[in-house]
Tab-separated table of C-alpha atoms and ligand atoms in Angstrom:
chain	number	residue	atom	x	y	z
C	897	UNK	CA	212.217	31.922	183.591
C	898	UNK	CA	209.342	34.586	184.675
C	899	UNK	CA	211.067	37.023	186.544
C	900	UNK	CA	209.325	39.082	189.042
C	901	UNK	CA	211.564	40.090	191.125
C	902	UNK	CA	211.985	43.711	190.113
C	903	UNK	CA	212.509	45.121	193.682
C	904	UNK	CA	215.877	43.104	194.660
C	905	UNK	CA	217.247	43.841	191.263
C	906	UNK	CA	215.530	45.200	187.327
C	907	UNK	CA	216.938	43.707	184.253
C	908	UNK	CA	219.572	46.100	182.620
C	909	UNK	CA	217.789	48.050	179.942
C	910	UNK	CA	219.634	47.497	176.506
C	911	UNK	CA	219.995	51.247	175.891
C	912	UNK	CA	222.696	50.920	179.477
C	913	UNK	CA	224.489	47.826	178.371
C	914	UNK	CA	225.204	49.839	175.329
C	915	UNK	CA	226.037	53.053	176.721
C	916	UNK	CA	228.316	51.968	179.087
C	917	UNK	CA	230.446	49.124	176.451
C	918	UNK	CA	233.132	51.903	175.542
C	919	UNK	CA	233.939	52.355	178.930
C	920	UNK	CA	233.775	49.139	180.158
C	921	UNK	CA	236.572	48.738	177.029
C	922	UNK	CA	239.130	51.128	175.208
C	923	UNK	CA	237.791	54.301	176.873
C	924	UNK	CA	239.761	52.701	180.330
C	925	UNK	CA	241.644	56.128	181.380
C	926	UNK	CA	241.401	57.388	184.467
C	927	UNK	CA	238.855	59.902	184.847
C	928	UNK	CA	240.651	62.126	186.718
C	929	UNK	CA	243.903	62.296	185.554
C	930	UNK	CA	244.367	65.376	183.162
C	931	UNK	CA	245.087	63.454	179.543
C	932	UNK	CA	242.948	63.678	176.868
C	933	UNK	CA	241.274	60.469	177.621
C	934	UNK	CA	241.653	61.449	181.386
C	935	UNK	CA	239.254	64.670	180.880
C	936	UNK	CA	236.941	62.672	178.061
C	937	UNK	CA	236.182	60.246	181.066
C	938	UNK	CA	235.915	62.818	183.292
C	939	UNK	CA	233.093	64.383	181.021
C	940	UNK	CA	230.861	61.550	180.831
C	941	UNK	CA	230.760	61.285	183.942
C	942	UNK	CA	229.671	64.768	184.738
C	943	UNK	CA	227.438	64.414	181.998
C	944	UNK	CA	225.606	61.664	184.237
C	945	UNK	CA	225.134	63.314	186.919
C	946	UNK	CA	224.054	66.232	185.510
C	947	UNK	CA	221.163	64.220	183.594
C	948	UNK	CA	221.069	61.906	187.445
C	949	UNK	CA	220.460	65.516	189.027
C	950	UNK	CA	217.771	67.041	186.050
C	951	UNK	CA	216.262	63.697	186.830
C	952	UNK	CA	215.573	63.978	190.337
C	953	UNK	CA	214.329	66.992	189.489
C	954	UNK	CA	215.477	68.661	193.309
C	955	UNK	CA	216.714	72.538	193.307
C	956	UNK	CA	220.452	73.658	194.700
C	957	UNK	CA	222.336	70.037	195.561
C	958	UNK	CA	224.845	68.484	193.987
C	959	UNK	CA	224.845	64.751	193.401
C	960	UNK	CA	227.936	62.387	194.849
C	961	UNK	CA	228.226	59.160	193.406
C	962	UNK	CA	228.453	55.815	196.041
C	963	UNK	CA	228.954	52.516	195.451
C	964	UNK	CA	225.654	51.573	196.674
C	965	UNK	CA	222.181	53.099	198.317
C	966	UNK	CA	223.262	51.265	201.484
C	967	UNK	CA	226.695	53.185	201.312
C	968	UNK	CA	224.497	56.445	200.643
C	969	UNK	CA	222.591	55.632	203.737
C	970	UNK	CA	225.018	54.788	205.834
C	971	UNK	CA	226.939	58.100	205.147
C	972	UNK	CA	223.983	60.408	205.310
C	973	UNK	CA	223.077	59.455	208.952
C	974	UNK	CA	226.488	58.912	209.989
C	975	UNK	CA	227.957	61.987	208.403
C	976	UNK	CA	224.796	64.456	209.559
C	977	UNK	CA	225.398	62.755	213.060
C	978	UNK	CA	228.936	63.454	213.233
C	979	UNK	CA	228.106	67.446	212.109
C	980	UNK	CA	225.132	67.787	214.336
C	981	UNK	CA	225.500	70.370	216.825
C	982	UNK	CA	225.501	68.433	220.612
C	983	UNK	CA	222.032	68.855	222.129
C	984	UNK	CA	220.771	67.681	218.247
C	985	UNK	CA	221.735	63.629	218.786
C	986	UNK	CA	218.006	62.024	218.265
C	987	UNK	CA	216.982	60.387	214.778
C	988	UNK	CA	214.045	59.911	213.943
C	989	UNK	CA	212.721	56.648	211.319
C	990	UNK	CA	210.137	54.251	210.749
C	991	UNK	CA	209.822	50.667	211.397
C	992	UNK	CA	209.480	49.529	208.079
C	993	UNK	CA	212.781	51.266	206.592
C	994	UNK	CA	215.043	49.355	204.777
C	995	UNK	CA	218.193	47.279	207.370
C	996	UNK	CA	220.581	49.795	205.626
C	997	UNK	CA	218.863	52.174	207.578
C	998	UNK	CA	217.479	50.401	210.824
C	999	UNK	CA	221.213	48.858	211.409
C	1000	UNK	CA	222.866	52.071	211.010
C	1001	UNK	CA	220.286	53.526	213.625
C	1002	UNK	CA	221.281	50.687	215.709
C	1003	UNK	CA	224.599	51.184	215.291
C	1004	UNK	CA	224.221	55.132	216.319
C	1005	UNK	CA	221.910	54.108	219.110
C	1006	UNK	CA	225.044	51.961	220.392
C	1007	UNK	CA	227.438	55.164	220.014
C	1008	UNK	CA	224.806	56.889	222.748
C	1009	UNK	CA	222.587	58.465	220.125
C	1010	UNK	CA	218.788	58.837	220.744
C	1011	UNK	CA	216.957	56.567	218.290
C	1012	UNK	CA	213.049	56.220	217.774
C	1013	UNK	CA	211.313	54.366	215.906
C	1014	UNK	CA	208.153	55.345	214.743
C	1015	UNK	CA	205.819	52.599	214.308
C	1016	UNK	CA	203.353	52.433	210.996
C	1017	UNK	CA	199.737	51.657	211.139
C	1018	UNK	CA	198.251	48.497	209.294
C	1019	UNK	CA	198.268	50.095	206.085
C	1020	UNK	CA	202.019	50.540	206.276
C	1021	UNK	CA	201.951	54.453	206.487
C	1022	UNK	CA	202.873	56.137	209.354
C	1023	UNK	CA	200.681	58.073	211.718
C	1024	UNK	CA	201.414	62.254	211.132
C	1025	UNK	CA	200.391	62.999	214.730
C	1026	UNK	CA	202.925	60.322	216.190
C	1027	UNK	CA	205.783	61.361	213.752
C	1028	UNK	CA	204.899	65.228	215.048
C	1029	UNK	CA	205.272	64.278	218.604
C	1030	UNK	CA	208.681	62.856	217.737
C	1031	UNK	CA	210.316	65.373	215.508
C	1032	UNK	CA	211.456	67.853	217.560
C	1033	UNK	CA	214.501	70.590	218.353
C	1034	UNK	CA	216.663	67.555	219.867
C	1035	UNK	CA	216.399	65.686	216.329
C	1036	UNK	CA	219.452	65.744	214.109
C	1037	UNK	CA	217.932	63.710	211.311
C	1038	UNK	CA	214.742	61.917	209.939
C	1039	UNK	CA	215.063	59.085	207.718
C	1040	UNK	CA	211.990	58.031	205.844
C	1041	UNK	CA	212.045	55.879	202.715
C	1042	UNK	CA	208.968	56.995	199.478
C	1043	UNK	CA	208.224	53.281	198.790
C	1044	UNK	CA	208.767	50.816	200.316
C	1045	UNK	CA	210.728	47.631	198.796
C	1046	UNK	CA	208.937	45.242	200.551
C	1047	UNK	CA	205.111	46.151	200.026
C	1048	UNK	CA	205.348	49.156	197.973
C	1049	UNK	CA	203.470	51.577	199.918
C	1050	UNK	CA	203.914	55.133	199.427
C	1051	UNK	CA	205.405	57.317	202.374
C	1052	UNK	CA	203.641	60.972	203.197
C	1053	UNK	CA	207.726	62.564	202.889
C	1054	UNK	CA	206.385	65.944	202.104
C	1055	UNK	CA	204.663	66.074	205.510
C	1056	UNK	CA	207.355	64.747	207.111
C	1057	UNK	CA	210.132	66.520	205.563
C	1058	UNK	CA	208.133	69.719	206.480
C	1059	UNK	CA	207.935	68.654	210.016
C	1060	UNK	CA	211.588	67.940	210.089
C	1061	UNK	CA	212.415	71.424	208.678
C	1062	UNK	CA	209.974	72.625	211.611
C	1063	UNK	CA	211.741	71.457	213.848
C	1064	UNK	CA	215.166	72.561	212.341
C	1065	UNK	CA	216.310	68.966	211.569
C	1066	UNK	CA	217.225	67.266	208.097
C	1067	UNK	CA	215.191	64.780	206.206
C	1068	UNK	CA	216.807	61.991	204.183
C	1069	UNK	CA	214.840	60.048	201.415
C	1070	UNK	CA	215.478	56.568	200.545
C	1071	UNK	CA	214.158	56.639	197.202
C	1072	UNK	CA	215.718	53.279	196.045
C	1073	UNK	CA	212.553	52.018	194.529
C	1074	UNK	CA	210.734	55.508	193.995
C	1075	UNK	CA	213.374	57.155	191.606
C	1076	UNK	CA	212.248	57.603	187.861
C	1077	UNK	CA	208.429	56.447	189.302
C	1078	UNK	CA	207.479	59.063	191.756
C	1079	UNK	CA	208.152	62.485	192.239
C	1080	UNK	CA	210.129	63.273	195.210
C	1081	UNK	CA	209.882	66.090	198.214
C	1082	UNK	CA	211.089	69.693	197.133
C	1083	UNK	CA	211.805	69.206	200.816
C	1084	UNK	CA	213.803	66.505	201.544
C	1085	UNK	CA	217.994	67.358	202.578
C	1086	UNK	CA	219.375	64.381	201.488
C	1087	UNK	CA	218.417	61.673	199.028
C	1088	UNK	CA	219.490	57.875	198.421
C	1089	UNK	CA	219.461	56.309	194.782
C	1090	UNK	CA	220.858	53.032	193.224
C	1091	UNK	CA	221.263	52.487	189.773
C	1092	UNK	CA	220.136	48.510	189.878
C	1093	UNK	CA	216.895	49.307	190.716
C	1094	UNK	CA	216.305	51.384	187.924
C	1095	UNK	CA	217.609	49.596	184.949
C	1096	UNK	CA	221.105	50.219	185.641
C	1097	UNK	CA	224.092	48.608	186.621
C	1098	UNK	CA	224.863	47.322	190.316
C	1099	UNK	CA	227.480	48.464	192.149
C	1100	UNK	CA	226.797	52.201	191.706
C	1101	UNK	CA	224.688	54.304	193.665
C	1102	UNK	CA	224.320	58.298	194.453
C	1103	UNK	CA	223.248	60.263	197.326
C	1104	UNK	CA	221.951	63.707	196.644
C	1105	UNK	CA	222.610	66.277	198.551
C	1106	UNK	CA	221.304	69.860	198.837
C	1107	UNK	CA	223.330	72.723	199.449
C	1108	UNK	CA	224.703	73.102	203.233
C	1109	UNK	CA	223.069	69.941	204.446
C	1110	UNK	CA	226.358	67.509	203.118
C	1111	UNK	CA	227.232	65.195	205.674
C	1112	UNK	CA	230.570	64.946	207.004
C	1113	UNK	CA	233.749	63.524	204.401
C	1114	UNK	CA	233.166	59.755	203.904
C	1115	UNK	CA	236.202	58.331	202.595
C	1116	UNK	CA	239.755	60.431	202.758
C	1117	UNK	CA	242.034	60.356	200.243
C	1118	UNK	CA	242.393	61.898	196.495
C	1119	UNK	CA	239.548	64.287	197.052
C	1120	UNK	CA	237.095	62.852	194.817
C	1121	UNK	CA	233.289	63.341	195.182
C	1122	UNK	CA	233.222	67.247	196.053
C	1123	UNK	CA	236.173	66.408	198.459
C	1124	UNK	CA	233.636	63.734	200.249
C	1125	UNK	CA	234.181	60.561	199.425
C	1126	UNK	CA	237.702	59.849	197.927
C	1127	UNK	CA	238.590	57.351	195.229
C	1128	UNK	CA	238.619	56.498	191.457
C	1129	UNK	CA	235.077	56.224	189.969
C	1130	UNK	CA	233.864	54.114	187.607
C	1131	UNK	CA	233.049	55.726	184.245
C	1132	UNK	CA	231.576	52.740	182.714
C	1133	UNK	CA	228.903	52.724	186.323
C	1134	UNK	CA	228.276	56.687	185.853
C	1135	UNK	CA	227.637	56.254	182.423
C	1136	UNK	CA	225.417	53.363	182.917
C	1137	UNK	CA	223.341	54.877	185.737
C	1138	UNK	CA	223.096	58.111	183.749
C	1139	UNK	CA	221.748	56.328	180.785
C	1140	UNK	CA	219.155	54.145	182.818
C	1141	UNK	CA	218.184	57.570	184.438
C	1142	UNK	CA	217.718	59.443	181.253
C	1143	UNK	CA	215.673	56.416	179.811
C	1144	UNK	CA	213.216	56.138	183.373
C	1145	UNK	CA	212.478	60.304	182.438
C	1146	UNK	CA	212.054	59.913	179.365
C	1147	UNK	CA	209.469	56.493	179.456
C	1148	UNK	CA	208.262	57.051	183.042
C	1149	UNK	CA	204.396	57.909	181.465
C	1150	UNK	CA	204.896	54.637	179.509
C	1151	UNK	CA	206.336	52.238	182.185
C	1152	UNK	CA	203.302	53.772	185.044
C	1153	UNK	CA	200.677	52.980	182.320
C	1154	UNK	CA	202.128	49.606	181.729
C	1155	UNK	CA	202.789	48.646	185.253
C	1156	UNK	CA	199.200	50.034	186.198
C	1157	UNK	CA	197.781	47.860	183.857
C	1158	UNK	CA	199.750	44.676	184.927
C	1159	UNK	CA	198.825	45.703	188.964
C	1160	UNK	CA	195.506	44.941	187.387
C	1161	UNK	CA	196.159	41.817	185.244
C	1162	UNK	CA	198.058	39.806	188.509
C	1163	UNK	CA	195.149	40.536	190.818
C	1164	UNK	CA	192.351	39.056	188.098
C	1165	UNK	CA	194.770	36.005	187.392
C	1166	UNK	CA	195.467	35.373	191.034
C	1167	UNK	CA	191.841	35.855	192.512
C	1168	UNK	CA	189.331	36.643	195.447
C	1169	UNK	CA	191.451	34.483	197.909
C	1170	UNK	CA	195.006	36.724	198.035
C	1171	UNK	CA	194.952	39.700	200.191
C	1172	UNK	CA	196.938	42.981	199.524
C	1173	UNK	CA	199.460	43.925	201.901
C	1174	UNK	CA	199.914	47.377	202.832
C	1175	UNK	CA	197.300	50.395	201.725
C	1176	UNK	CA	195.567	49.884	198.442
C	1177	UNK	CA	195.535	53.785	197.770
C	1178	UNK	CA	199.329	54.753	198.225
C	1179	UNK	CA	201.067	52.575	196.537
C	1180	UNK	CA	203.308	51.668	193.804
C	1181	UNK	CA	201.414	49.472	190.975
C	1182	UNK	CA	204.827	47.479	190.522
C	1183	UNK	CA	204.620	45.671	193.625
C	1184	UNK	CA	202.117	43.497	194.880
C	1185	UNK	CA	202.928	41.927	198.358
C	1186	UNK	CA	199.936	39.430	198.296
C	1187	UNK	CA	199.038	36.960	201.006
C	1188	UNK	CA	196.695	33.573	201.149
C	1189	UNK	CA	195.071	31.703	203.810
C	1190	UNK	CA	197.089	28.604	204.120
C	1191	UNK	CA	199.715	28.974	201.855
C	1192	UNK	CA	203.699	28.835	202.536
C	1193	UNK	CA	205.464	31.250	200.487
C	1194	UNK	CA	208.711	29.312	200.953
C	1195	UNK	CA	207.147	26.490	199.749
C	1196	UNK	CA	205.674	28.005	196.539
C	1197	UNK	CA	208.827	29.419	195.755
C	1198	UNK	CA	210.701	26.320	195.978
C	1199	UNK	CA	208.009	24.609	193.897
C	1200	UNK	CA	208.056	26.945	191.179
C	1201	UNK	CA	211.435	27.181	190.292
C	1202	UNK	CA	210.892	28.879	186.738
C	1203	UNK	CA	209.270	31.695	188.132
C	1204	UNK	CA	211.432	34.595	190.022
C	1205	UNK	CA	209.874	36.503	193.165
C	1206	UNK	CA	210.267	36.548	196.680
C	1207	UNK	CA	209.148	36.606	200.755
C	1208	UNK	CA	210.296	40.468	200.937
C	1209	UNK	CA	213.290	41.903	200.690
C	1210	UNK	CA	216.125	39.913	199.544
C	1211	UNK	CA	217.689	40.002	202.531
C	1212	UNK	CA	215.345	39.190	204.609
C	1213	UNK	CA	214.423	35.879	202.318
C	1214	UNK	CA	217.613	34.364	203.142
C	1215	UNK	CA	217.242	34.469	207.139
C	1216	UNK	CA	214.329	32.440	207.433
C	1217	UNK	CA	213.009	35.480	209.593
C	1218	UNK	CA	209.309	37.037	209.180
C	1219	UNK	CA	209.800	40.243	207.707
C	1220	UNK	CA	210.175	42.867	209.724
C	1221	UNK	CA	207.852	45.162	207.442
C	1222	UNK	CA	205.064	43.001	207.743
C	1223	UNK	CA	205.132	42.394	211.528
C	1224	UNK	CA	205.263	46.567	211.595
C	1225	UNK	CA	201.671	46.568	209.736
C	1226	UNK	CA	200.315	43.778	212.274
C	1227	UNK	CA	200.610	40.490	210.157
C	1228	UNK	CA	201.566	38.061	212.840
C	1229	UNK	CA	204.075	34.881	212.063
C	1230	UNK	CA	201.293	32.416	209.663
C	1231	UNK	CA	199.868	35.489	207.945
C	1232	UNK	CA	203.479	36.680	207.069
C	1233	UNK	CA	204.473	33.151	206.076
C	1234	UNK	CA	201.492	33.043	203.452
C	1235	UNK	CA	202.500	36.389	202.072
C	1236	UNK	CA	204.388	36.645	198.914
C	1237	UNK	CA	206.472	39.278	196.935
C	1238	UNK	CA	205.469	39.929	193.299
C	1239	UNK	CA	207.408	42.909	191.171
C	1240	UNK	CA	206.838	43.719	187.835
C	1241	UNK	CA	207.706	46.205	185.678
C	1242	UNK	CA	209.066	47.764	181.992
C	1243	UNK	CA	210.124	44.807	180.368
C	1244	UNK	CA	207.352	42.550	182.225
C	1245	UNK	CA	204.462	41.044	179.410
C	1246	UNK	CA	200.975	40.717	180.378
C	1247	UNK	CA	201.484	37.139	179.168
C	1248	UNK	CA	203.845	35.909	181.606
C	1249	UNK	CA	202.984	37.691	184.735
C	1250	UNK	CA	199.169	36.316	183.864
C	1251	UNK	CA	200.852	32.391	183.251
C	1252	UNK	CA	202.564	32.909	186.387
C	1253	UNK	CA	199.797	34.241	188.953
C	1254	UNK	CA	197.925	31.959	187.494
C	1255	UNK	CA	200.136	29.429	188.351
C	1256	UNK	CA	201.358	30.864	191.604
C	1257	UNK	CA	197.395	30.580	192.077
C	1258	UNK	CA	197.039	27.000	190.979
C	1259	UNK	CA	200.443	25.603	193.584
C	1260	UNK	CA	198.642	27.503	196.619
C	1261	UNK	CA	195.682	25.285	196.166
C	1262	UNK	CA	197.319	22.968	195.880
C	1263	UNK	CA	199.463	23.035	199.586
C	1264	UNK	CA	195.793	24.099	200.994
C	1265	UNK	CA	194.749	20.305	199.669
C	1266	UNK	CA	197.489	18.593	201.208
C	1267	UNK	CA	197.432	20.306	204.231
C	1268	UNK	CA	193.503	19.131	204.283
N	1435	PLP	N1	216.758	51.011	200.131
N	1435	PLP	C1	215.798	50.308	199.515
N	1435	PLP	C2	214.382	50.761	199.625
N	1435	PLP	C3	216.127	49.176	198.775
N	1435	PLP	O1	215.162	48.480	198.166
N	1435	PLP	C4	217.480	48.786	198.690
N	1435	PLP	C5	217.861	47.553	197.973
N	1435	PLP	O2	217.236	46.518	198.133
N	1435	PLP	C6	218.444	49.577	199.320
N	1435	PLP	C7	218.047	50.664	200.042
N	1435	PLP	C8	219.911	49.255	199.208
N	1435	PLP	O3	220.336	49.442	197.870
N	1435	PLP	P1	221.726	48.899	197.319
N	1435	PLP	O4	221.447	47.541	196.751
N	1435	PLP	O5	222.145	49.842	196.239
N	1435	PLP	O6	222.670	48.878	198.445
């Protein structure tokens, strides 16, 4: 199997699996009970977020763990909504955002909350002077994600996290697939992370948040999460996403050098005929959204069983729907069925992502001579 699929999930790196054993095992106390074992939990834990936290590399916030980045969305528009003062109930995102954000803006919008939508221009970024006109003293929140999981353009969030604070409102980064790869806003309120996508384990994700922009408590209950979001955690999921954050600092030269190099490799194997999706100039190497004239990337997945990548984002793959991200930059229905997702990255060889483009390459030319 060639797996390039690193946006819906990255292979745990062998320095988390390790980390985290003990406390998948005998270390089993409960972290915050006050034993021995209780407060030995208890430390690892805050030693993860501490090194989650130097990581992100933000000034005065404090990190809560979540069990996912869709959790972590969900709370930080809900919970800012539910604090906003009254004549503060618009929210402001972009049409390309990830569903854990677009549903919960449609779920908002259904509570009476004033939702827009900025729309993105056909290199995927969005257009300053629209976002400007939309940010104003009526908006609670802006959500923008840095890059995007589908086609791996790079968001302006400084310049729109500057607006925001403008305009008095808070900005919240979904930095899913940015985290450990590229640097994050100073000015950003609230952030989104999950461990899966960065070498870690699933089921464990954190939202950052800085000090006196927390959204309102999550879960009630033992008091957990700076009194936010109540229940047990997981040690052995701290520890792991700790570890895999730790390991993205300390090899993030190393894995952008690699992955720049492979960005390169893919587009020489595949050749002239697939288009890039999305800006060329802001983007992240480890995805290449790539289209073809005449092909059916349904089809070339289902022919090429061996090899691992997608339509978009994995939930959108499932629904038989065109993505949503590429109708936003203009791709209409037979252009987004010919595009494909390709992600790479750390643990990718030149060897195999070459054998598979190549092949990739090879099945699309294939479909175009039957179709003929
Ligand atoms: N945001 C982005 C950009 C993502 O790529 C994903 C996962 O696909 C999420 C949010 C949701 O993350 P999680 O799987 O932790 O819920």
């Amino acid at each position: 199997m060639i797996y390039l699929d690193y946006q819906a999930t990255t292979p745990p790196a062998p320095e988390v699996v390790h980390a985290m054993a003990p406390w998948a095992g005998e270390r089993f106390a409960n972290p915050h009970s006050p034993s021995k074992w209780g407060r030995e939990a208890d430390a690892a834990i805050e030693h993860a977020r501490d090194t989650i936290e130097r990581e992100l590399g933000l000034e005065r916030g404090r990190v809560a763990f979540t069990g996912t980045a869709t959790e972590a969305i969900n709370w930080a528009l809900k919970g800012t909504i539910e604090k906003a003062p009254q004549e503060r109930n618009r929210i402001v995102t972009l049409a390309t955002e990830h569903a854990a954000t677009l549903d919960t803006c449609e779920w908002l919008a259904s509570r009476g909350y004033e939702v827009v939508i900025l729309p993105v221009q056909s290199d995927g970024l969005v257009d300053l002077d629209i976002a400007r006109e939309a940010i104003d003293e009526r908006t609670a929140i802006v959500a923008v994600m840095l890059v995007n999981n589908e086609i791996g353009v790079i968001q302006p969030v400084s310049k729109i996290a500057r607006m925001a604070k403008e305009a008095g409102a808070l900005t919240l980064c979904d930095a899913v697939q940015a985290f450990g790869r590229v640097a994050i806003s100073e000015d950003v309120d609230l952030v989104a992370l999950s461990a899966h996508k960065i070498h870690g384990p699933k089921g464990i994700g954190a939202l950052w948040m800085r000090k006196g922009a927390e959204p309102a408590e999550l879960i009630h209950g033992g008091g957990q999460e700076l009194g936010l979001r109540s229940g047990t955690l997981s040690p052995a999921l701290c520890v792991g996403f700790g570890a895999a954050a730790k390991l993205a600092g300390e090899r993030a030269t190393r894995d952008q050098d690699h992955v720049g190099k492979l960005a390169i490799a893919a587009r020489d194997a595949l050749g002239p005929e697939w288009t890039v999706n999305g800006s060329l100039d802001c983007r992240y190497d480890g995805n290449l959204n790539i289209r073809r004239d005449g092909a059916d990337g349904a089809r070339l997945i289902a022919d090429l069983r061996d090899i691992a990548f997608s339509l978009g984002s994995a939930c959108a793959s499932g629904s038989g729907r065109p993505s949503h991200v590429l109708r936003a930059i203009g791709l209409d229905n037979r252009e987004a069925r010919s595009s494909i997702r390709l992600g790479f990255g750390r643990y990718t060889t030149k060897k195999e992502l070459v054998e598979a483009c190549r092949r990739i390459a090879e099945a699309a030319r294939r479909q175009e001579n039957v179709e003929a």
